CSV table of C-alpha atoms in Angstrom, one decimal:
chain,number,residue,atom,x,y,z
X,1,TRP,CA,28.8,-57.7,-10.0
X,2,PRO,CA,29.3,-54.6,-11.9
X,3,GLU,CA,28.9,-56.5,-15.2
X,4,LYS,CA,25.7,-58.2,-13.9
X,5,GLY,CA,24.4,-54.8,-12.7
X,6,ALA,CA,25.1,-53.3,-16.1
X,7,VAL,CA,23.2,-56.0,-17.8
X,8,CYS,CA,20.3,-55.7,-15.3
X,9,GLY,CA,20.3,-51.9,-15.7
X,10,GLU,CA,20.2,-52.3,-19.5
X,11,GLU,CA,17.3,-54.7,-19.3
X,12,ARG,CA,15.4,-52.5,-17.0
X,13,LEU,CA,16.1,-49.5,-19.2
X,14,SER,CA,14.9,-51.2,-22.4
X,15,GLN,CA,11.8,-52.5,-20.5
X,16,CYS,CA,11.1,-49.0,-19.2
X,17,LEU,CA,11.6,-47.5,-22.6
X,18,SER,CA,9.4,-50.0,-24.4
X,19,GLU,CA,6.7,-49.4,-21.8
X,20,HIS,CA,6.7,-45.6,-21.7
X,21,LEU,CA,8.6,-44.2,-24.6
X,22,SER,CA,6.2,-44.9,-27.3
X,23,GLN,CA,3.3,-43.5,-25.3
X,24,CYS,CA,5.3,-40.4,-24.3
X,25,LEU,CA,6.5,-39.9,-27.9
X,26,SER,CA,3.1,-40.3,-29.4
X,27,GLU,CA,1.7,-37.8,-27.0
X,28,ARG,CA,4.5,-35.3,-27.3
X,29,LEU,CA,4.8,-35.8,-31.0
X,30,SER,CA,1.1,-35.3,-31.7
X,31,GLN,CA,1.0,-32.2,-29.6
X,32,CYS,CA,4.2,-30.8,-31.2
X,33,LEU,CA,2.9,-31.7,-34.7
X,34,SER,CA,-0.5,-30.1,-34.1
X,35,GLU,CA,1.2,-26.9,-32.8
X,36,ARG,CA,3.6,-26.7,-35.6
X,37,LEU,CA,1.0,-27.6,-38.2
X,38,SER,CA,-1.5,-25.0,-37.0
X,39,GLN,CA,1.3,-22.4,-37.0
X,40,CYS,CA,2.5,-23.4,-40.4
X,41,LEU,CA,-1.0,-23.5,-41.8
X,42,SER,CA,-1.9,-20.1,-40.4
X,43,GLU,CA,1.3,-18.6,-41.8
X,44,HIS,CA,1.4,-20.2,-45.3
X,45,LEU,CA,-1.9,-21.8,-46.2
X,46,SER,CA,-4.0,-18.8,-47.0
X,47,GLN,CA,-1.2,-17.3,-49.2
X,48,CYS,CA,-0.6,-20.6,-50.9
X,49,LEU,CA,-4.3,-21.2,-51.5
X,50,SER,CA,-4.9,-17.8,-52.9
X,51,GLU,CA,-1.9,-18.1,-55.2
X,52,HIS,CA,-2.6,-21.6,-56.6
X,53,LEU,CA,-6.3,-22.1,-56.1
X,54,SER,CA,-7.3,-19.1,-58.2
X,55,HIS,CA,-5.0,-20.1,-61.0
X,56,CYS,CA,-6.1,-23.7,-60.8
X,57,LEU,CA,-9.7,-22.8,-60.7
X,58,SER,CA,-9.5,-20.4,-63.6
X,59,GLU,CA,-7.8,-23.1,-65.7
X,60,ARG,CA,-10.2,-25.8,-64.7
X,61,LEU,CA,-13.2,-23.6,-65.1
X,62,SER,CA,-12.2,-22.5,-68.6
X,63,GLN,CA,-11.5,-26.1,-69.6
X,64,CYS,CA,-14.8,-27.3,-68.1
X,65,LEU,CA,-16.7,-24.5,-69.8
X,66,SER,CA,-15.1,-25.1,-73.2
X,67,GLU,CA,-15.7,-28.8,-72.9
X,68,HIS,CA,-19.3,-28.9,-71.6
X,69,LEU,CA,-21.0,-25.5,-71.9
X,70,SER,CA,-21.5,-25.4,-75.6
X,71,HIS,CA,-22.8,-29.0,-75.6
X,72,CYS,CA,-25.0,-28.4,-72.6
X,73,LEU,CA,-26.3,-25.2,-74.1
X,74,SER,CA,-27.1,-26.7,-77.4
X,75,GLU,CA,-29.0,-29.6,-75.7
X,76,ARG,CA,-30.9,-27.3,-73.4
X,77,LEU,CA,-31.7,-24.8,-76.2
X,78,SER,CA,-33.0,-27.5,-78.5
X,79,GLN,CA,-35.1,-28.9,-75.7
X,80,CYS,CA,-36.4,-25.5,-74.8
X,81,LEU,CA,-37.2,-24.7,-78.4
X,82,SER,CA,-39.0,-28.0,-79.0
X,83,GLU,CA,-41.0,-27.5,-75.8
X,84,HIS,CA,-42.0,-23.8,-76.3
X,85,LEU,CA,-41.4,-22.7,-79.8
X,86,SER,CA,-44.4,-24.5,-81.4
X,87,GLU,CA,-46.7,-23.2,-78.7
X,88,PHE,CA,-45.4,-19.7,-79.1
X,89,LEU,CA,-45.6,-19.8,-82.9
X,90,SER,CA,-49.2,-21.1,-82.8
X,91,GLU,CA,-50.2,-18.3,-80.4
X,92,ARG,CA,-48.5,-15.7,-82.7
X,93,LEU,CA,-50.0,-17.2,-85.7
X,94,ASN,CA,-53.5,-17.0,-84.2
X,95,VAL,CA,-53.0,-13.4,-83.3
X,96,PHE,CA,-51.7,-12.7,-86.8
X,97,GLN,CA,-54.7,-14.5,-88.4
X,98,HIS,CA,-57.1,-12.5,-86.3
X,99,VAL,CA,-55.4,-9.2,-87.2
X,100,CYS,CA,-55.4,-10.2,-90.9
X,101,GLN,CA,-59.0,-11.1,-90.8
X,102,ASN,CA,-60.0,-7.9,-89.2
X,103,VAL,CA,-57.9,-5.8,-91.6
X,104,CYS,CA,-59.3,-7.7,-94.6
X,105,LEU,CA,-62.8,-7.4,-93.3
X,106,ASN,CA,-62.4,-3.6,-92.8
X,107,VAL,CA,-60.8,-3.2,-96.2
X,108,CYS,CA,-63.6,-5.2,-97.9
X,109,GLN,CA,-66.3,-3.3,-96.0
X,110,ASN,CA,-64.8,0.0,-97.1
X,111,ILE,CA,-64.5,-1.1,-100.7
X,112,CYS,CA,-68.1,-2.4,-100.7
X,113,GLN,CA,-69.4,0.8,-99.0
X,114,ASN,CA,-67.5,3.0,-101.5
X,115,PHE,CA,-68.7,0.9,-104.4
X,116,CYS,CA,-72.3,0.9,-103.2
X,117,GLN,CA,-72.2,4.7,-102.6
X,118,ASN,CA,-70.9,5.3,-106.1
X,119,VAL,CA,-73.4,3.1,-107.7
């Protein structure tokens, strides 16, 4: 009997464990993990992030800028120049022509008036 009882008890124990232990463990473990994780995160994450993130960001940013900024700027600048420079130049040139015409006209009129008065 005792041997049979031990076997029976062992079977019952393994059955009980297989039914309840995994559920109990998963519940307790997830609760424990979430508690420990939140504690660990609140203690160390901000410090760790501030130490490594700023360093990593500055490295990545400088690398990204050196790789892409000059290329991007030259493209954008050439595009902007091609779009606006000719328009700007034509406007300036028109203004310059008008000023020149007016100055020339005034000079010519003055010369003519002086000549006519002297003659």
